[in-house]
Each structure stands twice: as C-alpha cells, then as structure tokens.
Amino acid sequence: MVEVEETEELASPLLADVPSSSSRKSHRSFKRTGTVWTAIAHIITGVIGSGVLSLAWSMAQLGWIAGPLGILVFGVISIISSLLLCDCYRYPNPEVGHIRNRSYSQAVRSYLGKKSMYVCEIFVQESYYGYGIAYTITSAISMRAIQRSNCFHNKGHDAPCEFGDNLYILLFGVIQIPFSQIPNFHEMEWLSIFAAIMSFAYTFIGTALGLAKVIGDGRIRGDITGVSTTNVAEKVWLTSQAVGDIAFAYTYNIILLEIEDTLKDPPPQNRTMKKASTAAVLLITFFFLCCGCFGYAAFGNQAPGNILTGFGFYEPYWLIDFANVCIVLHLVGGYQIFSQPLFAAAERWISKKLPNSEVIKKNYALKLPVLPELRLNVLRLCFRTAYVASTTALAMLFPYFNQVLGVLGALNFWPLAIYFPVEMYLVQNNIRAWTRLWVVLQTFRVLCLVCTIFAFIGSLEGLINSKLT
C-alpha cells in the first residue's frame, strides 16, 4: 500500500456556507462532463427503486380511480418541484450566477438564509439515511425471494418456504462497504448507468408478468374503491399508507442539485437539468402506471406489498430470480446515489474541525491484481463503514417494507419537494404577497401539506402496529 497526498477535497461542501474562493478552486479539479443522458440515468437510478415495487399494493388500497390518479398527480408535482429547483443551482442568477449551489442545503442557504438551511439539513440528512435503510430492507427481501422462488419450484407452491431476512440484510451491508469507498458523486456515472439499466429490467419484467397474468386469466381484477375493510378507520390507515408509498416512489429532489453539478456547460446547467428532469419523470410515471395498474389488474385486492417478492408470481421461476437479481444490483447503486451526499456533508464537517489532521489529508493507494488502483482514506474508510453498519442494524430492527416506505415518503415529501422549492422560487423571482401567482403557489403548498400529514400519520400507525404485532 502506497501513501499519496490528498489532492482534492474529500467531498462536496454539503453543509458549508456559500462557497469560498478556495472551495471554488478546489472543485475545478472535477471536470464536469455530464449530459442530459447521464442526468436521466442518475434520476432513474434514484427514483425507480424500492418504491415502484409497492405500487400494485398502493393501487389495491386506493382502487381503479384514485390509484392511477394519485400516481399522475404525484408525477405532475414532481415535475413542478424539479423545474423550480433546477433554477437554484446558481446564485443569484439561474444561468450566469457566480455561486454554484452544489447541494440542496447550499441552495437553501443562498436563497433563504442560514436558519432555513439548518432546518432543511435535518430533513435532507434524515432522508439520505432513510433511503439507505429502505434500500437495505428491499435488497434483503429480494435476495430472500430468490431462495423462496427456488424452494417453491423444487417443492411445490404449498411448501413451507419461509426464510429470515437478517442474513441477507447483513450480506447487503457487507457489499456496500467497498462501494462506499467511491470518493464522490463525480466518479459514479458508470454505476448510475448500470443501475438504471437494472431498474428498467425488473420494472419491465414486473409489468410483463402482470400483463401476462391478466391475459391468461382473461379478466381484469380490482374494484373502483379498492380493498374492503371491516371499519372506516382501517380503510383510512391503509389509504394513507398507500399515499405515503407513492410519495416515496417519486422523491429525488434532494439529489437534484448534486446531479446538476455533474453537467457540463454550455448549455447552462439549469436548461439541461430541466430537460432531463421532465423527460425522466414522464418516463418514470409511464412505468409506474404500467407496473401499478398491471399488477393490480392481475391480483386485484390481494396484490402483494412487493410485486416481485410477495409471490403472486411463481413461474417462470428463473425470470422471477433474474428480476430480483436486477433489483439487488440496482439498489447497490441506488444506495450510493443517496449516501454519497451524506458522506460529503459529514466528511467536510470533520475536515473543517480537524484541518491539520494527517488522517484526513492522506490517501493510500492499494494496488490489487487485475483491478484498477484503489485509493483509500482512513476517515473515509472508518466513517463510511460505520454508516453502513448503522443502516444495516436499523434495517434488521424494522424490516417492514410498505410501512417504512410510507413513513419516509410522507415525512420528507412536503418540506423537500414542496416547501423549500416554492419558497426559493418566490425569493428568486421577487414574487410579492397576495399576487395571483403567490396565491396559487401558497394554495399548492397548503394542499400538499394536508396530504403529507395524512400520509405520515397513517404510515406511522402502520409501522408501530407491525412492530408490536
């Protein structure tokens, strides 16, 4: 192992104030080569994840009218939110501003001030961490599903093929430790493109299996109002969890500016990012509708919580196995997409507190046969390994797929996808109070807040109930 000098910042300044001149110089060492296509790949990797697998279940709770409508509404909200946020990459002008906001928190700091940044940072870092937990749970369920699929194939569909999650949760954590040593977001294009291909693969397989079952059965299952319950309260709880799951499926705003920071210019990054965001969300919404609707049409009100692991499908078993392998491979990349900004935040904070520490400054080159040279840093190795261990432990403590997704989606949707983007847009464009546009945006914000509170309460009740029972 060879010791080398650290020649670049450990991470993007996620928690920093407006970047200093030295910070800007340091970031020039990163050559921005991203295009609209790489941005779409990053977005798809971040959005088409564990959330898409729960959409058939969400449709079952909402029914044939509210289900598709809910997916479309959240898709439109996601496009609006992302278009507002794309203009916040540069400050004060969205195209030629001299300050680059390389993260969500920096943009809030630039436009709304330091106090707002601190509030925003709580939600941002909690969201990154929550995605790590959710993706760990989902990957473990998919790995277990492969074992169950082979068991059902060999022993029959009525065989007692029950296996625990903990071993697979630990295995996913072990896999994430070396991937977490990737220095920063700028070196992840290859992983995002690969993960995006995997996400398309399993989404297409889930959609195709649902369509094939509908054609084979010769009828479309499901009801206008969804699942029937014994009382109104239970229906309300299930509906709110479904709304939370759909919200989780669309959330990617927290990584939008990190993605925009990888784009080359000209053309201006905000224009490229708007094209990428609109195209990606439209494509994602189409896949969400196909996966959710065909899954619900195939299974009706008995749609499983996870379309590819709940064993509505048994055969062809090899295709089920392949789809679940694609899920695991995709979520390996998805985990990093949402973890890298948190790594950046923590490591920059530590480096500012200990500016003269040799542990932080030194990199070590590890040369392995065949593989390219690996650059290790003691801080990076220790902190990121501890982070992976903590998400793994919490996933083992709360391995409840639909409930965890609902809580995370509802908790982060309004502040990160609605409140801060709208507030920054109002400040950036000097929109005066009680003008027509101001009233429209405030109404939009209040309606989304009511939806978020409803989804959060129901999803939290479901999580607590699952843990207790």
Coordinates of C-alpha atoms in Angstrom, one line a residue:
M1 CA 0.0 0.0 0.0
V2 CA 1.5 3.3 -1.1
E3 CA 0.9 6.6 0.7
V4 CA -0.1 9.5 -1.5
E5 CA -1.1 13.1 -0.8
E6 CA -4.7 14.1 -0.8
T7 CA -5.0 16.4 -3.9
E8 CA -8.8 17.1 -3.8
E9 CA -11.5 17.8 -1.3
L10 CA -12.9 14.7 0.3
A11 CA -16.4 15.7 -0.5
S12 CA -18.7 18.3 -1.9
P13 CA -19.4 21.0 0.6
L14 CA -22.9 19.9 1.5
L15 CA -23.1 21.6 4.9
A16 CA -20.9 24.6 4.0
D17 CA -21.9 28.2 3.8
V18 CA -21.7 29.9 0.4
P19 CA -18.5 28.6 -1.1
S20 CA -15.3 30.5 -0.6
S21 CA -12.8 31.2 -3.4
S22 CA -10.6 28.3 -2.2
S23 CA -13.6 26.0 -2.3
R24 CA -14.4 27.0 -5.8
K25 CA -10.8 26.4 -6.9
S26 CA -10.8 23.0 -5.3
H27 CA -13.9 22.0 -7.3
R28 CA -12.3 23.0 -10.6
S29 CA -10.3 19.7 -10.2
F30 CA -13.5 18.0 -11.1
K31 CA -14.2 18.1 -14.9
R32 CA -17.9 18.3 -15.5
T33 CA -18.7 16.1 -18.4
G34 CA -22.4 15.1 -17.7
T35 CA -25.0 15.4 -20.3
V36 CA -28.8 15.2 -20.4
W37 CA -28.5 11.4 -20.8
T38 CA -26.2 10.9 -17.8
A39 CA -28.6 13.1 -15.8
I40 CA -31.6 11.0 -16.8
A41 CA -29.6 7.9 -15.8
H42 CA -28.9 9.4 -12.3
I43 CA -32.5 10.4 -11.9
I44 CA -33.9 7.0 -12.9
T45 CA -31.4 5.3 -10.6
G46 CA -32.6 7.5 -7.7
V47 CA -36.3 7.3 -8.4
I48 CA -37.1 3.8 -9.8
G49 CA -36.2 1.8 -6.7
S50 CA -38.0 0.1 -4.0
G51 CA -41.0 2.4 -4.4
V52 CA -42.1 1.0 -7.7
L53 CA -42.4 -2.5 -6.3
S54 CA -45.1 -1.3 -3.8
L55 CA -47.3 0.5 -6.4
A56 CA -49.6 -2.5 -7.1
W57 CA -50.3 -2.7 -3.4
S58 CA -50.9 1.0 -3.3
M59 CA -53.4 0.7 -6.2
A60 CA -55.2 -2.1 -4.3
Q61 CA -55.8 0.3 -1.3
L62 CA -56.9 3.2 -3.5
G63 CA -58.9 1.5 -6.3
W64 CA -59.1 2.0 -10.1
I65 CA -59.9 5.7 -9.9
A66 CA -57.8 7.1 -7.0
G67 CA -54.9 4.8 -7.7
P68 CA -53.8 5.9 -11.2
L69 CA -54.9 9.5 -10.4
G70 CA -52.6 9.5 -7.4
I71 CA -49.6 8.4 -9.5
L72 CA -50.3 11.0 -12.1
V73 CA -50.8 13.8 -9.5
F74 CA -47.5 13.0 -7.8
G75 CA -45.8 12.8 -11.2
V76 CA -47.0 16.4 -12.0
I77 CA -46.0 17.6 -8.6
S78 CA -42.5 16.1 -9.0
I79 CA -42.1 17.8 -12.4
I80 CA -43.2 21.2 -11.0
S81 CA -40.9 20.9 -8.0
S82 CA -37.9 19.8 -10.0
L83 CA -38.3 22.7 -12.5
L84 CA -38.4 25.2 -9.6
L85 CA -35.3 23.6 -8.1
C86 CA -33.3 23.4 -11.3
D87 CA -33.0 27.2 -11.3
C88 CA -31.5 27.2 -7.8
Y89 CA -28.1 25.7 -8.9
R90 CA -26.6 29.1 -9.5
Y91 CA -27.0 32.2 -7.4
P92 CA -28.2 34.9 -7.8
N93 CA -29.0 34.3 -11.5
P94 CA -30.1 30.8 -12.5
E95 CA -27.9 30.8 -15.6
V96 CA -24.9 33.0 -15.0
G97 CA -24.8 33.4 -11.2
H98 CA -21.2 33.3 -9.9
I99 CA -22.0 31.0 -7.0
R100 CA -22.7 27.3 -7.6
N101 CA -25.0 25.6 -5.1
R102 CA -23.7 22.1 -5.3
S103 CA -26.3 20.7 -2.9
Y104 CA -29.9 21.2 -1.8
S105 CA -28.8 22.7 1.5
Q106 CA -26.4 25.2 -0.1
A107 CA -29.3 26.4 -2.3
V108 CA -31.5 27.0 0.7
R109 CA -28.6 28.8 2.4
S110 CA -28.1 31.1 -0.6
Y111 CA -31.7 32.0 -1.1
L112 CA -33.3 31.7 2.4
G113 CA -30.5 32.1 4.9
K114 CA -28.6 30.2 7.4
K115 CA -31.5 29.4 9.8
S116 CA -33.6 27.9 7.0
M117 CA -30.5 25.8 5.9
Y118 CA -30.2 24.3 9.4
V119 CA -33.9 23.2 9.3
C120 CA -33.5 21.9 5.8
E121 CA -30.4 20.0 6.7
I122 CA -32.3 17.9 9.3
F123 CA -34.7 16.7 6.6
V124 CA -32.1 16.2 3.9
Q125 CA -29.7 14.1 6.0
E126 CA -32.6 12.1 7.6
S127 CA -33.9 11.4 4.1
Y128 CA -30.5 10.2 2.8
Y129 CA -30.2 8.0 5.8
G130 CA -33.7 6.7 5.5
Y131 CA -33.1 5.7 1.8
G132 CA -30.1 3.7 3.0
I133 CA -32.4 1.8 5.4
A134 CA -35.2 1.3 2.9
Y135 CA -32.9 0.1 0.2
T136 CA -31.2 -2.4 2.6
I137 CA -34.6 -3.8 3.5
T138 CA -35.7 -4.1 -0.1
S139 CA -32.5 -5.8 -1.3
A140 CA -32.7 -8.3 1.6
I141 CA -36.3 -9.1 0.7
S142 CA -35.3 -9.7 -3.0
M143 CA -32.4 -11.9 -2.0
R144 CA -34.7 -14.0 0.2
A145 CA -37.3 -14.1 -2.6
I146 CA -34.7 -15.8 -4.9
Q147 CA -34.3 -18.6 -2.3
R148 CA -38.1 -18.9 -1.8
S149 CA -38.6 -19.0 -5.6
N150 CA -36.3 -21.9 -6.0
C151 CA -37.8 -23.6 -3.0
F152 CA -41.3 -23.3 -4.4
H153 CA -40.2 -24.6 -7.8
N154 CA -38.5 -27.6 -6.3
K155 CA -41.0 -28.5 -3.5
G156 CA -44.3 -27.1 -4.8
H157 CA -46.2 -23.9 -4.3
D158 CA -47.7 -25.1 -0.9
A159 CA -44.3 -25.9 0.6
P160 CA -43.3 -24.1 3.8
C161 CA -40.6 -22.0 2.2
E162 CA -40.1 -19.4 4.9
F163 CA -36.7 -17.8 5.5
G164 CA -35.4 -15.0 7.6
D165 CA -34.2 -11.6 6.4
N166 CA -31.3 -10.9 8.8
L167 CA -28.6 -12.9 6.9
Y168 CA -29.4 -11.1 3.6
I169 CA -29.5 -7.7 5.3
L170 CA -26.0 -8.4 6.7
L171 CA -24.9 -9.6 3.2
F172 CA -26.1 -6.4 1.6
G173 CA -24.3 -4.3 4.2
V174 CA -21.0 -6.2 3.5
I175 CA -21.4 -5.5 -0.2
Q176 CA -21.9 -1.8 0.5
I177 CA -18.7 -1.3 2.4
P178 CA -16.3 -1.4 -0.6
F179 CA -18.8 0.6 -2.8
S180 CA -19.0 3.2 -0.1
Q181 CA -15.3 4.0 -0.7
I182 CA -16.1 5.6 -4.1
P183 CA -14.7 9.1 -3.3
N184 CA -17.6 11.3 -4.6
F185 CA -20.6 11.7 -6.9
H186 CA -18.4 12.7 -9.9
E187 CA -17.0 9.2 -10.1
M188 CA -20.3 7.4 -10.1
E189 CA -21.6 7.8 -13.7
W190 CA -20.8 4.2 -14.6
L191 CA -22.6 2.9 -11.5
S192 CA -25.7 5.0 -12.2
I193 CA -25.9 3.9 -15.9
F194 CA -25.6 0.3 -14.9
A195 CA -28.2 0.7 -12.1
A196 CA -30.6 2.5 -14.4
I197 CA -30.4 -0.5 -16.8
M198 CA -31.2 -2.9 -14.0
S199 CA -34.1 -0.8 -12.8
F200 CA -35.6 -0.8 -16.3
A201 CA -35.1 -4.6 -16.5
Y202 CA -37.0 -5.5 -13.3
T203 CA -39.7 -2.9 -13.8
F204 CA -40.3 -4.3 -17.3
I205 CA -40.4 -7.9 -16.0
G206 CA -42.9 -7.0 -13.3
T207 CA -45.1 -5.2 -15.8
A208 CA -44.9 -8.0 -18.3
L209 CA -45.7 -10.7 -15.8
G210 CA -48.8 -8.7 -14.6
L211 CA -49.9 -8.3 -18.2
A212 CA -49.4 -11.9 -19.0
K213 CA -51.4 -13.0 -15.9
V214 CA -54.3 -10.7 -16.9
I215 CA -54.3 -12.1 -20.5
G216 CA -54.0 -15.7 -19.1
D217 CA -56.9 -15.2 -16.6
G218 CA -59.0 -13.4 -19.2
R219 CA -60.2 -10.8 -16.8
I220 CA -59.2 -7.6 -15.0
R221 CA -59.4 -7.8 -11.2
G222 CA -59.8 -4.9 -8.7
D223 CA -62.6 -2.5 -7.6
I224 CA -63.4 1.1 -8.0
T225 CA -62.7 1.9 -4.4
G226 CA -60.0 -0.7 -3.7
V227 CA -59.7 -3.1 -0.7
S228 CA -62.8 -3.5 1.5
T229 CA -62.2 -3.3 5.3
T230 CA -64.2 -4.1 8.4
N231 CA -64.3 -0.4 9.5
V232 CA -63.7 3.1 8.2
A233 CA -60.6 3.7 10.4
E234 CA -58.7 0.7 8.9
K235 CA -59.5 1.9 5.4
V236 CA -58.2 5.4 6.2
W237 CA -54.9 4.0 7.6
L238 CA -54.4 1.8 4.5
T239 CA -55.2 4.7 2.2
S240 CA -52.7 7.0 4.0
Q241 CA -50.0 4.3 3.8
A242 CA -50.7 4.0 0.0
V243 CA -50.3 7.7 -0.4
G244 CA -47.1 7.7 1.5
D245 CA -45.7 4.8 -0.7
I246 CA -46.5 6.8 -3.9
A247 CA -44.8 9.9 -2.4
F248 CA -41.7 7.8 -1.6
A249 CA -41.6 6.4 -5.1
Y250 CA -41.2 9.9 -6.6
T251 CA -38.8 11.6 -4.2
Y252 CA -35.5 12.6 -5.7
N253 CA -35.3 16.3 -5.2
I254 CA -32.6 16.0 -2.5
I255 CA -30.1 14.8 -5.1
L256 CA -31.2 17.0 -8.0
L257 CA -28.6 19.7 -7.5
E258 CA -25.8 17.1 -6.9
I259 CA -26.8 15.7 -10.3
E260 CA -26.9 19.1 -11.9
D261 CA -23.4 19.8 -10.6
T262 CA -22.1 17.0 -12.8
L263 CA -23.3 18.6 -16.0
K264 CA -21.1 20.4 -18.5
D265 CA -21.8 23.9 -19.7
P266 CA -22.6 25.4 -22.2
P267 CA -25.6 25.0 -22.5
P268 CA -26.5 26.3 -19.0
Q269 CA -26.9 23.5 -16.5
N270 CA -30.4 24.6 -15.4
R271 CA -31.7 24.2 -19.0
T272 CA -30.1 20.7 -19.4
M273 CA -31.4 19.7 -16.0
K274 CA -34.9 20.8 -16.8
K275 CA -34.9 18.7 -19.9
A276 CA -33.5 15.7 -18.1
S277 CA -35.9 16.0 -15.1
T278 CA -39.0 16.4 -17.3
A279 CA -38.1 13.5 -19.6
A280 CA -37.1 11.2 -16.7
V281 CA -40.2 11.9 -14.7
L282 CA -42.5 11.4 -17.7
L283 CA -40.8 8.1 -18.4
I284 CA -40.9 7.1 -14.8
T285 CA -44.6 7.9 -14.5
F286 CA -45.3 5.8 -17.5
F287 CA -43.5 2.8 -15.9
F288 CA -45.2 3.4 -12.6
L289 CA -48.6 3.4 -14.2
C290 CA -47.8 0.2 -16.1
C291 CA -46.3 -1.6 -13.1
G292 CA -49.1 -0.5 -10.7
C293 CA -52.0 -1.0 -13.0
F294 CA -51.0 -4.3 -14.5
G295 CA -50.1 -5.6 -11.0
Y296 CA -53.5 -4.6 -9.6
A297 CA -55.3 -5.9 -12.7
A298 CA -53.5 -9.3 -12.2
F299 CA -54.1 -9.7 -8.4
G300 CA -56.9 -7.3 -7.5
N301 CA -57.3 -6.6 -3.9
Q302 CA -54.9 -9.4 -3.0
A303 CA -52.0 -7.6 -4.6
P304 CA -48.8 -8.3 -2.6
G305 CA -46.9 -5.5 -0.8
N306 CA -43.9 -6.1 -3.1
I307 CA -44.9 -7.3 -6.6
L308 CA -41.8 -9.4 -7.3
T309 CA -41.3 -10.8 -3.8
G310 CA -44.8 -11.3 -2.4
F311 CA -45.3 -14.4 -4.6
G312 CA -48.2 -13.6 -6.6
F313 CA -45.9 -15.0 -9.4
Y314 CA -44.3 -18.4 -9.1
E315 CA -43.4 -19.2 -12.6
P316 CA -41.3 -18.9 -14.6
Y317 CA -39.1 -19.1 -11.5
W318 CA -35.9 -18.3 -13.4
L319 CA -37.4 -15.0 -14.6
I320 CA -38.5 -14.1 -11.0
D321 CA -34.9 -14.9 -9.9
F322 CA -33.5 -12.7 -12.6
A323 CA -35.8 -9.8 -11.8
N324 CA -34.8 -10.0 -8.1
V325 CA -31.1 -10.1 -9.0
C326 CA -31.7 -6.9 -11.1
I327 CA -33.4 -5.3 -8.0
V328 CA -30.4 -6.1 -5.8
L329 CA -27.9 -4.8 -8.4
H330 CA -29.9 -1.6 -8.9
L331 CA -30.2 -0.9 -5.2
V332 CA -26.5 -1.4 -4.7
G333 CA -26.1 1.7 -6.9
G334 CA -29.2 3.4 -5.5
Y335 CA -27.8 3.1 -2.0
Q336 CA -24.7 5.0 -3.1
I337 CA -26.7 7.7 -5.0
F338 CA -28.4 8.7 -1.8
S339 CA -25.4 8.0 0.6
Q340 CA -22.7 10.0 -1.2
P341 CA -24.1 13.4 -0.4
L342 CA -24.4 12.5 3.3
F343 CA -20.8 11.2 3.2
A344 CA -19.8 14.5 1.6
A345 CA -21.5 16.5 4.4
A346 CA -20.1 14.6 7.3
E347 CA -16.5 14.4 5.9
R348 CA -16.4 18.1 5.1
W349 CA -17.6 19.0 8.6
I350 CA -14.9 16.7 10.1
S351 CA -12.2 18.1 7.9
K352 CA -13.2 21.7 8.9
K353 CA -13.0 20.8 12.5
L354 CA -9.6 19.0 12.1
P355 CA -7.9 20.9 9.3
N356 CA -4.4 19.7 10.1
S357 CA -5.2 16.0 10.7
E358 CA -3.0 13.6 8.8
V359 CA -5.8 11.1 8.9
I360 CA -7.9 13.3 6.8
K361 CA -5.2 14.6 4.4
K362 CA -3.6 11.3 3.4
N363 CA -4.8 8.9 0.8
Y364 CA -3.3 5.4 0.4
A365 CA -3.1 3.7 -3.0
L366 CA -4.0 0.0 -2.8
K367 CA -2.9 -2.0 -5.9
L368 CA -4.7 -5.3 -6.5
P369 CA -4.1 -7.8 -9.3
V370 CA -6.2 -7.1 -12.4
L371 CA -8.3 -4.4 -10.7
P372 CA -7.6 -0.7 -11.1
E373 CA -5.7 1.1 -8.3
L374 CA -7.9 1.8 -5.2
R375 CA -7.4 5.0 -3.2
L376 CA -8.2 4.6 0.4
N377 CA -8.5 7.3 3.1
V378 CA -8.7 6.5 6.8
L379 CA -11.5 8.9 7.6
R380 CA -13.5 7.7 4.6
L381 CA -12.9 4.0 5.5
C382 CA -13.9 4.4 9.1
F383 CA -16.8 6.8 8.8
R384 CA -18.5 5.1 5.8
T385 CA -18.1 1.7 7.2
A386 CA -19.8 2.8 10.5
Y387 CA -22.5 4.4 8.5
V388 CA -23.2 1.2 6.5
A389 CA -23.2 -0.8 9.8
S390 CA -25.8 1.6 11.3
T391 CA -28.2 1.4 8.4
T392 CA -27.8 -2.4 8.4
A393 CA -28.7 -2.6 12.1
L394 CA -31.8 -0.4 11.8
A395 CA -33.0 -2.4 8.7
M396 CA -32.8 -5.6 10.9
L397 CA -34.8 -3.8 13.6
F398 CA -37.6 -2.5 11.3
P399 CA -37.8 -4.9 8.3
Y400 CA -41.3 -3.7 7.3
F401 CA -41.3 -2.8 3.6
N402 CA -44.5 -0.9 2.9
Q403 CA -44.7 0.8 6.3
V404 CA -41.1 2.1 6.2
L405 CA -41.5 3.4 2.7
G406 CA -44.7 5.2 3.7
V407 CA -43.2 6.9 6.7
L408 CA -40.1 8.1 4.8
G409 CA -42.2 9.2 1.8
A410 CA -44.6 11.2 3.9
L411 CA -42.0 12.7 6.3
N412 CA -39.8 14.1 3.5
F413 CA -42.3 14.9 0.7
W414 CA -43.6 18.3 1.8
P415 CA -40.5 20.0 3.2
L416 CA -38.1 18.9 0.5
A417 CA -40.4 18.6 -2.6
I418 CA -42.8 21.4 -1.9
Y419 CA -41.9 24.0 0.8
F420 CA -38.3 24.9 0.1
P421 CA -38.5 24.8 -3.7
V422 CA -41.6 27.1 -3.7
E423 CA -40.0 29.4 -1.1
M424 CA -36.8 29.7 -3.1
Y425 CA -38.7 30.4 -6.3
L426 CA -40.7 33.2 -4.5
V427 CA -37.4 34.8 -3.3
Q428 CA -35.5 34.3 -6.6
N429 CA -38.3 36.0 -8.6
N430 CA -39.3 38.6 -6.1
I431 CA -43.0 37.4 -6.1
R432 CA -45.0 39.8 -3.9
A433 CA -47.5 38.6 -1.4
W434 CA -51.2 38.3 -2.5
T435 CA -50.4 38.5 -6.2
R436 CA -52.1 35.8 -8.3
L437 CA -49.0 33.6 -8.6
W438 CA -48.3 33.9 -4.9
V439 CA -51.8 32.8 -4.0
V440 CA -51.6 29.8 -6.5
L441 CA -48.3 28.7 -5.0
Q442 CA -49.4 29.1 -1.4
T443 CA -52.6 27.1 -2.2
F444 CA -50.5 24.4 -3.8
R445 CA -48.3 24.3 -0.8
V446 CA -51.1 24.0 1.8
L447 CA -52.9 21.2 -0.2
C448 CA -49.7 19.2 -0.3
L449 CA -49.1 19.8 3.4
V450 CA -52.5 18.3 4.2
C451 CA -51.8 15.3 2.0
T452 CA -48.4 14.8 3.7
I453 CA -49.8 14.9 7.3
F454 CA -52.5 12.4 6.3
A455 CA -49.9 10.0 4.8
F456 CA -47.5 10.4 7.7
I457 CA -50.0 9.6 10.5
G458 CA -51.3 6.6 8.7
S459 CA -47.9 5.2 7.8
L460 CA -46.5 5.7 11.3
E461 CA -49.5 3.9 12.7
G462 CA -48.9 1.0 10.3
L463 CA -45.2 0.9 11.3
I464 CA -45.9 0.8 15.0
N465 CA -48.7 -1.7 14.6
S466 CA -46.4 -4.0 12.6
K467 CA -43.6 -3.8 15.2
L468 CA -46.0 -4.5 18.1
T469 CA -47.7 -7.5 16.4

